[in-house]
XYZ file of C-alpha atoms in Angstrom:
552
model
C 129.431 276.359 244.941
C 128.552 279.534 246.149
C 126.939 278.704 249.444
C 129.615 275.838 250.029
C 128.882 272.701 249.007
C 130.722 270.728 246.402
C 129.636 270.877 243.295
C 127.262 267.627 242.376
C 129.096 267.307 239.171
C 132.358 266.251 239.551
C 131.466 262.435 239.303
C 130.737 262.937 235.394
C 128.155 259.311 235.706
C 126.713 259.837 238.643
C 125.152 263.221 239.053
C 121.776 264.883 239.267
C 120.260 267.140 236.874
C 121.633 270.724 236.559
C 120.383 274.119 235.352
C 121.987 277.277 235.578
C 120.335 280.574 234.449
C 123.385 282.411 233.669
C 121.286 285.017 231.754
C 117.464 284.696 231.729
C 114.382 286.185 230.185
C 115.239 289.674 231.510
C 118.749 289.224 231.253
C 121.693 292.005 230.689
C 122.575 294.424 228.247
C 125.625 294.835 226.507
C 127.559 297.998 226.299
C 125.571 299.353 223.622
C 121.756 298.945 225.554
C 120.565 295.846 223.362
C 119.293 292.444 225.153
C 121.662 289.566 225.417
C 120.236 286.322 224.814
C 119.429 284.001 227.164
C 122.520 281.609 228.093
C 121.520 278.379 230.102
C 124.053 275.999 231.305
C 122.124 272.105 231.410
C 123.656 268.802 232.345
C 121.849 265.873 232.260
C 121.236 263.643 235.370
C 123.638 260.855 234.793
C 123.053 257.167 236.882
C 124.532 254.158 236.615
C 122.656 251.483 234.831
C 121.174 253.783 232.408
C 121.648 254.039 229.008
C 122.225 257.952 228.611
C 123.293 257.229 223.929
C 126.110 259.908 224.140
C 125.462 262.840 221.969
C 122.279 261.839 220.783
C 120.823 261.528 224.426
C 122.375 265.065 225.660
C 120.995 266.693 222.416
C 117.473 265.682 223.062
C 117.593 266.432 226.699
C 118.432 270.293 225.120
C 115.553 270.262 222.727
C 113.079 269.488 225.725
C 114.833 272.000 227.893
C 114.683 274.646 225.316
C 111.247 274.038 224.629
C 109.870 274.175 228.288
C 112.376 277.340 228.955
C 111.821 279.174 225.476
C 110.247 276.993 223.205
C 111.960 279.133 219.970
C 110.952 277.275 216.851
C 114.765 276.805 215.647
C 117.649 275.631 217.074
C 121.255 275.790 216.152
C 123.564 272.483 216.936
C 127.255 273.477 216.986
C 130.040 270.928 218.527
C 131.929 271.999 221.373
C 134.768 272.952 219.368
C 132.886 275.223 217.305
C 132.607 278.993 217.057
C 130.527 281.469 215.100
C 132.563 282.935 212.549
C 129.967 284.880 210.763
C 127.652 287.156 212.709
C 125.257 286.976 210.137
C 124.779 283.008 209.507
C 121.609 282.468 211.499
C 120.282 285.317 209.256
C 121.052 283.502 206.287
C 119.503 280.359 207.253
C 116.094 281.969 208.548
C 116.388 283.157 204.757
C 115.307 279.845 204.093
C 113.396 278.591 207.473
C 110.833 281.670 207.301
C 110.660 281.388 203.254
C 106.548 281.657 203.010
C 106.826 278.681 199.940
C 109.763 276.921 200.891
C 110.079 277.059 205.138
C 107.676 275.009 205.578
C 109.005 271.888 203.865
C 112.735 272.726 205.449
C 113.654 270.279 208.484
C 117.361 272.111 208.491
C 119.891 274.030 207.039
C 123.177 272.585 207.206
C 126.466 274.845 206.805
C 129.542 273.408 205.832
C 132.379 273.019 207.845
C 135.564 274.628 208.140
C 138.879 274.098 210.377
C 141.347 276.044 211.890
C 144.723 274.916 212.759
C 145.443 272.934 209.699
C 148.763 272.760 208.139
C 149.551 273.804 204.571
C 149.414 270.494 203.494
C 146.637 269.527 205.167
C 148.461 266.016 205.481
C 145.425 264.227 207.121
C 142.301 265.209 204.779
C 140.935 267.355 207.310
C 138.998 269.851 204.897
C 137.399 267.084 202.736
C 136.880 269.802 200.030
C 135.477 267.441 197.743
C 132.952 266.248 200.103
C 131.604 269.690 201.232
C 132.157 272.029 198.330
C 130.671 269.139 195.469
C 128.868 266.398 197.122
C 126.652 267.970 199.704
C 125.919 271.177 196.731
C 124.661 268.211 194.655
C 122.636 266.778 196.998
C 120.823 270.232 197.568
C 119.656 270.226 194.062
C 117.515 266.833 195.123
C 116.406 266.769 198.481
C 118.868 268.541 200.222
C 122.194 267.312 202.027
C 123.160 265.170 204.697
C 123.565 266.286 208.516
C 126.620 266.434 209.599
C 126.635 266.526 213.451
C 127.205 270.971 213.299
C 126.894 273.259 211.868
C 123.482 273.504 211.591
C 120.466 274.905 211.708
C 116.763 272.982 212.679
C 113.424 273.509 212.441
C 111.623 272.340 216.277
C 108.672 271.084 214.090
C 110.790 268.666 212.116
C 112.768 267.735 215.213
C 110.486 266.758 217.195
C 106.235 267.243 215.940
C 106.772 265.395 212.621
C 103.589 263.602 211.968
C 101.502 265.611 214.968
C 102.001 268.683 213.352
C 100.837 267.570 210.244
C 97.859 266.261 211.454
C 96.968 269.115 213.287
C 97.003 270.921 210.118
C 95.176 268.724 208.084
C 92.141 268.249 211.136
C 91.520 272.272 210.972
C 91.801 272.065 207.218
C 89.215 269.263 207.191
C 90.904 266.868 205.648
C 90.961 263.727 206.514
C 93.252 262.517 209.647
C 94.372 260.035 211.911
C 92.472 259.284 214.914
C 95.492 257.979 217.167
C 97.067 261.528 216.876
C 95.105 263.714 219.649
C 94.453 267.291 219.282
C 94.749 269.325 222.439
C 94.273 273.194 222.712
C 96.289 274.933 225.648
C 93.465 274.501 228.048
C 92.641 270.859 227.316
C 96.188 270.059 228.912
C 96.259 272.808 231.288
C 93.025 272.107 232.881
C 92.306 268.354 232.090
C 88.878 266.968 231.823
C 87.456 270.141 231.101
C 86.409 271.147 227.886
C 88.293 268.745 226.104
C 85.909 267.666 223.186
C 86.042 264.119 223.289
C 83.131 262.499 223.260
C 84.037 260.102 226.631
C 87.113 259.900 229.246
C 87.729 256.600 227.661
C 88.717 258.639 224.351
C 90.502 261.353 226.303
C 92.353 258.981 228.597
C 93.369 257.015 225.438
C 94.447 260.831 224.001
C 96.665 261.569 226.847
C 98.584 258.201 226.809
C 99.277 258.817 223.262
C 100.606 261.870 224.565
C 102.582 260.371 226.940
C 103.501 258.026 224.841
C 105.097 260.331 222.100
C 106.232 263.431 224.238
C 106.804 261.780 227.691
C 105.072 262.779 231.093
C 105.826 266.702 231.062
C 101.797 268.534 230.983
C 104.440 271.238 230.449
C 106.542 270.204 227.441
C 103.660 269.320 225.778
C 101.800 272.248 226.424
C 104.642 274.074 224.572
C 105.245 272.105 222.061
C 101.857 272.362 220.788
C 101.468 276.004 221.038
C 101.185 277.154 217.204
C 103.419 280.338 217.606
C 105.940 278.761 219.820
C 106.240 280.609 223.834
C 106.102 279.074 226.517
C 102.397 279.014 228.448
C 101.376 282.507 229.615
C 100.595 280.954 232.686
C 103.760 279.408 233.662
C 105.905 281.029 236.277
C 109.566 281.131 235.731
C 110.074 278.631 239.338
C 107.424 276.232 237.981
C 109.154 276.067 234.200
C 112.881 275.550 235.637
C 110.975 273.032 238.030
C 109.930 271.184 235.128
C 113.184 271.431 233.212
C 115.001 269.232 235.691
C 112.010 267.135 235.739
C 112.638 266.201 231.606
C 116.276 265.763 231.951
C 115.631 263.046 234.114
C 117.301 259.657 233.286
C 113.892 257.948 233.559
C 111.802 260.625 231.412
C 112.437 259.185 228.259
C 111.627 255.411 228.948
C 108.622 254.105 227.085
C 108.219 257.025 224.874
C 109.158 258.087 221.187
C 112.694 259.809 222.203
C 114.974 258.797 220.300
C 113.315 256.462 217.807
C 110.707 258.634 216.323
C 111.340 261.956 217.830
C 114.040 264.195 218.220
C 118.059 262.493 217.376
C 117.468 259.163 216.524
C 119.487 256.464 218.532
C 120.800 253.434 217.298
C 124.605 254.358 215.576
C 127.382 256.328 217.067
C 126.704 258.708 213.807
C 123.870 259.929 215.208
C 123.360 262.594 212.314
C 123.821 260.666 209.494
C 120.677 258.378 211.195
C 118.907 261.811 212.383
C 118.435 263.274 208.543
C 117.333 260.064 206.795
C 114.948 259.693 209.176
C 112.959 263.414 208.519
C 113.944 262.871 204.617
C 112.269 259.487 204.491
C 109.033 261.336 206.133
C 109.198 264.098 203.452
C 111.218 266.666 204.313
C 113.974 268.186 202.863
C 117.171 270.126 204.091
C 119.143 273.270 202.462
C 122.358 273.580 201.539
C 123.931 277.405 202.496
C 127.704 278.536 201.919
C 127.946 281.967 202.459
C 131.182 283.678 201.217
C 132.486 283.989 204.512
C 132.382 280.298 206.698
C 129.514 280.615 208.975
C 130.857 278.114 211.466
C 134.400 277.369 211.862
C 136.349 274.353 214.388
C 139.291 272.367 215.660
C 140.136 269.431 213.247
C 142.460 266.299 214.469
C 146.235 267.136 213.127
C 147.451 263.651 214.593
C 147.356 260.516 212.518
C 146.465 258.713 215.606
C 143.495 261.005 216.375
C 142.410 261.588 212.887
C 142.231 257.768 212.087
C 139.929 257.321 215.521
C 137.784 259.764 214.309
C 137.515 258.349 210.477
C 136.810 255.219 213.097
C 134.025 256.512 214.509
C 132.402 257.627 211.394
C 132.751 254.508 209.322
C 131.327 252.421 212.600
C 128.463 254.772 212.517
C 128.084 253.807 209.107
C 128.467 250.152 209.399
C 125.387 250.280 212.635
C 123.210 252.096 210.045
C 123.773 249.394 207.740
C 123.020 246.353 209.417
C 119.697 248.088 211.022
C 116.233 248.451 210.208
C 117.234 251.932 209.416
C 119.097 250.649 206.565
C 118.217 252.691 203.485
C 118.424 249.952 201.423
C 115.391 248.765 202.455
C 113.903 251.280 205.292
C 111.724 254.159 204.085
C 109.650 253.260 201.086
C 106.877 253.919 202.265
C 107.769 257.706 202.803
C 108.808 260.469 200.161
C 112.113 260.034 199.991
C 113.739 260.628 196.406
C 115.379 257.964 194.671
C 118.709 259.584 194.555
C 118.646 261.161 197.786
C 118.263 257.084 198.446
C 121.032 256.602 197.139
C 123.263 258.808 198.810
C 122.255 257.489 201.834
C 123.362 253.838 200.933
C 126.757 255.250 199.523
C 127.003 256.503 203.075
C 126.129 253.201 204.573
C 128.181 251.048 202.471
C 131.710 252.984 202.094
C 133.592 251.302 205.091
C 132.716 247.958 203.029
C 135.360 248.808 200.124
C 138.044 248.431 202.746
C 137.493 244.405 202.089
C 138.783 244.754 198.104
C 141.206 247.425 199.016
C 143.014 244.749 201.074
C 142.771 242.305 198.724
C 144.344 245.245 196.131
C 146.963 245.706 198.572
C 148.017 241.850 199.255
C 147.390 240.000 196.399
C 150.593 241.622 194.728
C 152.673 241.332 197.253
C 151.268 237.306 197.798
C 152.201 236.880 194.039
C 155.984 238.401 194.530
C 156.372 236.353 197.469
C 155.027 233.010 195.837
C 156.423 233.317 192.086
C 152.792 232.604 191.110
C 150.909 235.364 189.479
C 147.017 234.794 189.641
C 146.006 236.977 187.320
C 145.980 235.394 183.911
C 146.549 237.510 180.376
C 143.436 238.933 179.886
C 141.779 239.614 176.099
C 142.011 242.829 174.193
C 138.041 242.981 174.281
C 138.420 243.223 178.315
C 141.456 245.492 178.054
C 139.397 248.089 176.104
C 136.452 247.689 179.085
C 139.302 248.058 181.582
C 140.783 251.373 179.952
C 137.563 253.043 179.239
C 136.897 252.440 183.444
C 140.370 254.433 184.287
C 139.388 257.145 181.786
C 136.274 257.583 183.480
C 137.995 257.328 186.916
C 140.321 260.021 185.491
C 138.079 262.228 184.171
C 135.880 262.399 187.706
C 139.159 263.676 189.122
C 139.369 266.394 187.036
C 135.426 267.075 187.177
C 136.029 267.269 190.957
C 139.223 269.058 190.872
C 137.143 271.368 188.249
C 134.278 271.809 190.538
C 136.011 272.360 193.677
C 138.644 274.408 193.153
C 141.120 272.208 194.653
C 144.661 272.001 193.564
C 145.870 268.261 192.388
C 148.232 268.146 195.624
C 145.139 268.360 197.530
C 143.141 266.478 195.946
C 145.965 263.734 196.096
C 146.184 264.121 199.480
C 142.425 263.356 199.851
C 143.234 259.761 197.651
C 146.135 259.178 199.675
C 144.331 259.568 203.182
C 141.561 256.796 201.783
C 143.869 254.410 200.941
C 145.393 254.559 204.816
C 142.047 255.492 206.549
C 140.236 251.994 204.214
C 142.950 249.528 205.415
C 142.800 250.423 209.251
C 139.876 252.427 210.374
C 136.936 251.003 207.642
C 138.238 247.614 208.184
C 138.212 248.120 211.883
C 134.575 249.810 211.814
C 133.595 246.808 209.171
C 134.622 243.969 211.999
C 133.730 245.604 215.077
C 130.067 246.899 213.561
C 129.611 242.887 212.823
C 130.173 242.023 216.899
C 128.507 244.380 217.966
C 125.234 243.449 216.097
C 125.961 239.872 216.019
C 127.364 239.134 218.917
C 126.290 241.783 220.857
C 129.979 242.978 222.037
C 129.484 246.801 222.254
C 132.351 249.013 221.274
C 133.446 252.592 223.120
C 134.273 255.558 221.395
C 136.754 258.423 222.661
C 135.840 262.204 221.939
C 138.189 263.390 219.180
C 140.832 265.209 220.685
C 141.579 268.049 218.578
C 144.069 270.714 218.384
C 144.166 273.839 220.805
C 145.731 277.506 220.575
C 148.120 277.040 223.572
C 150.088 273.978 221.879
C 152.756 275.318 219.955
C 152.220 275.693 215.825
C 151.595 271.957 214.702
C 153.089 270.602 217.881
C 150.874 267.737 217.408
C 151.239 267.056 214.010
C 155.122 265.294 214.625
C 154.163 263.845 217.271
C 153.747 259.753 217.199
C 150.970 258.576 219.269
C 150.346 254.786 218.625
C 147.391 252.975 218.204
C 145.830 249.722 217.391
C 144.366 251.227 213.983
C 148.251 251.807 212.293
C 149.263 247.584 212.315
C 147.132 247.086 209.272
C 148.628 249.712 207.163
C 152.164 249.561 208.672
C 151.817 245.269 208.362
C 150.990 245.834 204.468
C 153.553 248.228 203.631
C 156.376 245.788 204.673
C 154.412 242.665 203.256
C 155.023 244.520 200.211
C 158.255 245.908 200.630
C 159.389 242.561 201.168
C 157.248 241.171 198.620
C 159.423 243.307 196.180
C 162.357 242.006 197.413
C 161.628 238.708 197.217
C 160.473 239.113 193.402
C 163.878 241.162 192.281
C 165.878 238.017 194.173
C 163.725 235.238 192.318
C 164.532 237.194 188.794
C 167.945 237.652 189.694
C 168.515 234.198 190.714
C 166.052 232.773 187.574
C 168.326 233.748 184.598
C 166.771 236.349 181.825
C 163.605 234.290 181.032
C 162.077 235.456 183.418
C 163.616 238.445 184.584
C 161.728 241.185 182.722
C 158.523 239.779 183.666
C 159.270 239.402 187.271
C 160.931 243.091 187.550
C 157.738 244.685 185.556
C 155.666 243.303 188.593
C 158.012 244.477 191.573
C 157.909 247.490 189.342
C 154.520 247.988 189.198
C 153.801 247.102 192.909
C 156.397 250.001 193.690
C 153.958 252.309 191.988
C 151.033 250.915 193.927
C 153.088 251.383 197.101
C 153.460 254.765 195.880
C 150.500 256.224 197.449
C 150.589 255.197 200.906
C 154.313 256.489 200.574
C 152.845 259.512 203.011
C 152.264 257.053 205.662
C 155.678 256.197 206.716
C 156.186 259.827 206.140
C 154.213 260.244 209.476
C 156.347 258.698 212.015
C 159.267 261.288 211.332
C 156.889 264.655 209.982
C 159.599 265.525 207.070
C 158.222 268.076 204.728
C 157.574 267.319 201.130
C 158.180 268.959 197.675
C 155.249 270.230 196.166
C 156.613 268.980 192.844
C 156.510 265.437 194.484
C 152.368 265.381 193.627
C 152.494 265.747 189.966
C 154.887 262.917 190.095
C 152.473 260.821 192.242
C 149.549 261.040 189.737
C 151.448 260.286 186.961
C 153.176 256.996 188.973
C 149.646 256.188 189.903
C 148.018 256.419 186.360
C 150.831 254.164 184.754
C 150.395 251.777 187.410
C 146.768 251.446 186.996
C 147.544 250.864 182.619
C 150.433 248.923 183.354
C 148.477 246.978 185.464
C 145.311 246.507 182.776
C 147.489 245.796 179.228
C 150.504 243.917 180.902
């Protein structure tokens, strides 16, 4: 540091709180004479033996610094490996947020996301066009789409007032409202006692424990967050509010209070967001959509299998957390206004890592039956055929609706089925198992930040490369189960006379064309490049597996 002594953050757990004013409320101009906004650098104090919840714990310590430094009533959440890429995004969202019908039912706007540094292929999924351009639009034409951890825009009432807020308004409307949620003006927490309007100090005791209880002890924080037009109190000097931003990044500030489980980014899963936006949709409000013609946001995406399957990891543990907690939204929430089918995306997003239990099962059985000469799946009636058909037409025809809608080509939208196949039989199935001991038994598991790609590594340098992991044995121990599975069927026909030949080569044959889309996994390990023409032929292997598979 500047006056010689080492900086107190090099041991990244065991460190005080730190705030740098880098640019302040009468910061610089820029060459042309106009105000630069404020920049702050904050780190949380870090101590071992407390729980600090990763991403979730340093975003809330922000919101709390913000709102004794500033108090603006948005915020924008971008990942570290995020840039603005459109100077006029925020403008598009206050669009919404200061809408006089609509902003004040809005608890975010949520931008979609888009990578740099992806190959032409895009080998790993990373743009999840279907996903961002169909899915999340849909959702905005019910209550509005999931959070997705960036990207994004919030409204500091929704983040952290919620139900205060909303009893505020309805006291000074009249209506009625409920007595556990205490009304304070400025001077009732500046100055105490005084002038408070209860009728006792029993009732105004009991107010500011409430307080306390919600918002944590911070006269300050409160103070601001209370104020109706957002600022910071005019009676605050600068010394005492960066006095009292250390104080609420304080490992201890949040114990015993609302943090975290009612207010600001809900703990409890390593997806943090997913958790964060059912909770303000199941209390009523609901979230915009916005896709402005040029991105608004734009980041690094994994180009590693390695990576990108630790990431899919992550997500699908998240997922798993959610679903085996009393945030589950298959039963959490009914009590609130949340819509039916925004329900129901939820719960998609919950269950998904689950499906990597059948897909096993798709991908052994066959194999199993090779191996053994003993197929289990008897001849099945014509009735059951037709019910079996009409499912891959409809399967069929939503990949041409989303192809349609999109305005993805079929090699990427391929690409996208290929990537679930590998990502369900390692990183859901992982997430599925280690989401059960965790909640169970109580075995927690780490995550690793994503490492993504960077602009000094050469182009794709990272994409060739072969970094092993745990999560490739699953996928890699299938493939040769089944290559050998194959093997072993051809051998038995060969060696069985013509009886049974035909029969036993149509199965090897068809378990070849349910091999063929995990065909890009092996491709990995040596980074070859691909003829486009090689896609066409993929859906068209895949669709006569799936028939051969129902009438034979």
């Amino acid at each position: 540091m500047q006056d010689g002594t080492p900086w107190p953050g090099n041991n990244t757990r065991d460190h005080p709180g730190m705030i740098q004013v880098f640019l302040g409320q009468s910061g610089g101009l820029d060459t042309d004479g106009n105000e630069l906004p404020r920049l702050v650098y904050v780190s949380r104090e870090k101590r071992p033996g407390f729980q600090h919840h990763k991403k979730a714990g340093a975003m809330n310590s922000l919101v709390r610094v913000s709102a004794v430094l500033t108090n603006g009533p948005f915020l924008l959440n971008l990942d570290c490996d995020h840039y603005i890429n459109n100077s006029k995004a925020l403008r598009e969202a206050m669009c919404f947020m200061m809408d006089p019908n609509l902003g004040k039912h809005v608890c975010y706007v949520q931008f979609p996301q888009r990578f740099d540094g992806i190959d032409k292929n895009d080998r790993y999924a990373n743009r999840n066009t279907v996903f961002f351009d169909i899915n999340l639009r849909g959702l905005d034409g019910i209550q509005g789409p999931v959070y997705v951890g960036t990207g994004c825009v919030f409204n500091r009432t929704a983040l952290v007032l919620n139900q205060v807020k909303r009893a505020l308004t309805r006291r000074k409307s009249g209506k009625h409202a409920d007595p556990t949620v205490p009304v304070f003006s400025l001077e009732d927490i500046e100055e105490g006692v005084e002038g408070a309007g209860f009728d006792d100090e029993k009732s105004l005791l009991m107010s500011q424990m409430s307080l306390e209880k919600r918002f944590g002890q911070s006269a300050v924080f409160v103070a601001s967050t209370l104020m109706e037009n957002g600022g910071v109190p005019p009676s605050a000097t600068p010394e005492t509010l960066l006095k009292e931003a250390i104080h609420v990044i304080s490992c201890g500030y949040e114990d015993k209070t609302d943090w975290g489980s009612e207010i600001g980014w809900i703990y409890g899963s390593v997806t943090e967001d997913i958790l964060t936006g059912f909770k303000m949709h199941a209390r009523g409000w609901r979230s915009i959509y916005c896709m402005p013609k040029r991105a608004a946001f734009k980041g690094s995406a994994p180009i590693n299998l390695s990576d990108r399957l630790n990431q899919v990891l992550r997500w699908a543990l998240g997922s798993v957390e959610i679903l085996l907690s009393r945030h589950c939204p298959i039963w959490y929430g009914y009590s609130g206004r949340l819509k039916w089918l925004e329900r129901l995306a939820y719960i998609n997003t919950t269950i998904y890592p689950i499906t990597a239990i059948p897909l096993l099962f798709y991908c052994t059985l066959p194999a199993i039956c090779l191996l053994t000469n003993k197929f289990i799946i008897p001849q099945i009636s014509n009735i059951a055929s037709i019910w079996f058909i009409s499912l891959f037409l409809s399967i069929f025809a939503t990949g041409i609706l989303e192809m349609r809608w999109s305005g993805v080509g079929i090699d990427e939208w391929w690409r996208n089925e290929q990537f679930w196949v590998i990502g369900g039989v390692s990183a859901h199935l992982f997430a599925v198992f280690q989401g059960l001991l965790k909640v169970l038994a109580g075995i927690d598991t780490n995550f690793t930040v994503t490492s993504k790609s960077s602009d000094e590594d050469g182009d794709f340098t990272e994409l060739y490369m072969f970094k092993w992991t745990t999560l490739l044995i699953p996928p890699t121990t299938l493939l040769i189960v089944n290559l050998v599975g194959v093997v072993a069927g051809i051998s038995h026909a060969v060696n069985s006379g013509l009886s049974v030949m035909g029969s036993t080569l149509r199965q090897a044959f068809l378990r070849l064309l349910g091999d063929h889309p995990s065909l890009p996994f092996p491709k990995r390990f040596d980074g070859s490049p691909e003829p486009d023409t090689h896609h066409c032929c993929r859906v068209v292997y895949s669709s006569c597996f799936h028939l051969f598979t129902v009438c034979g």
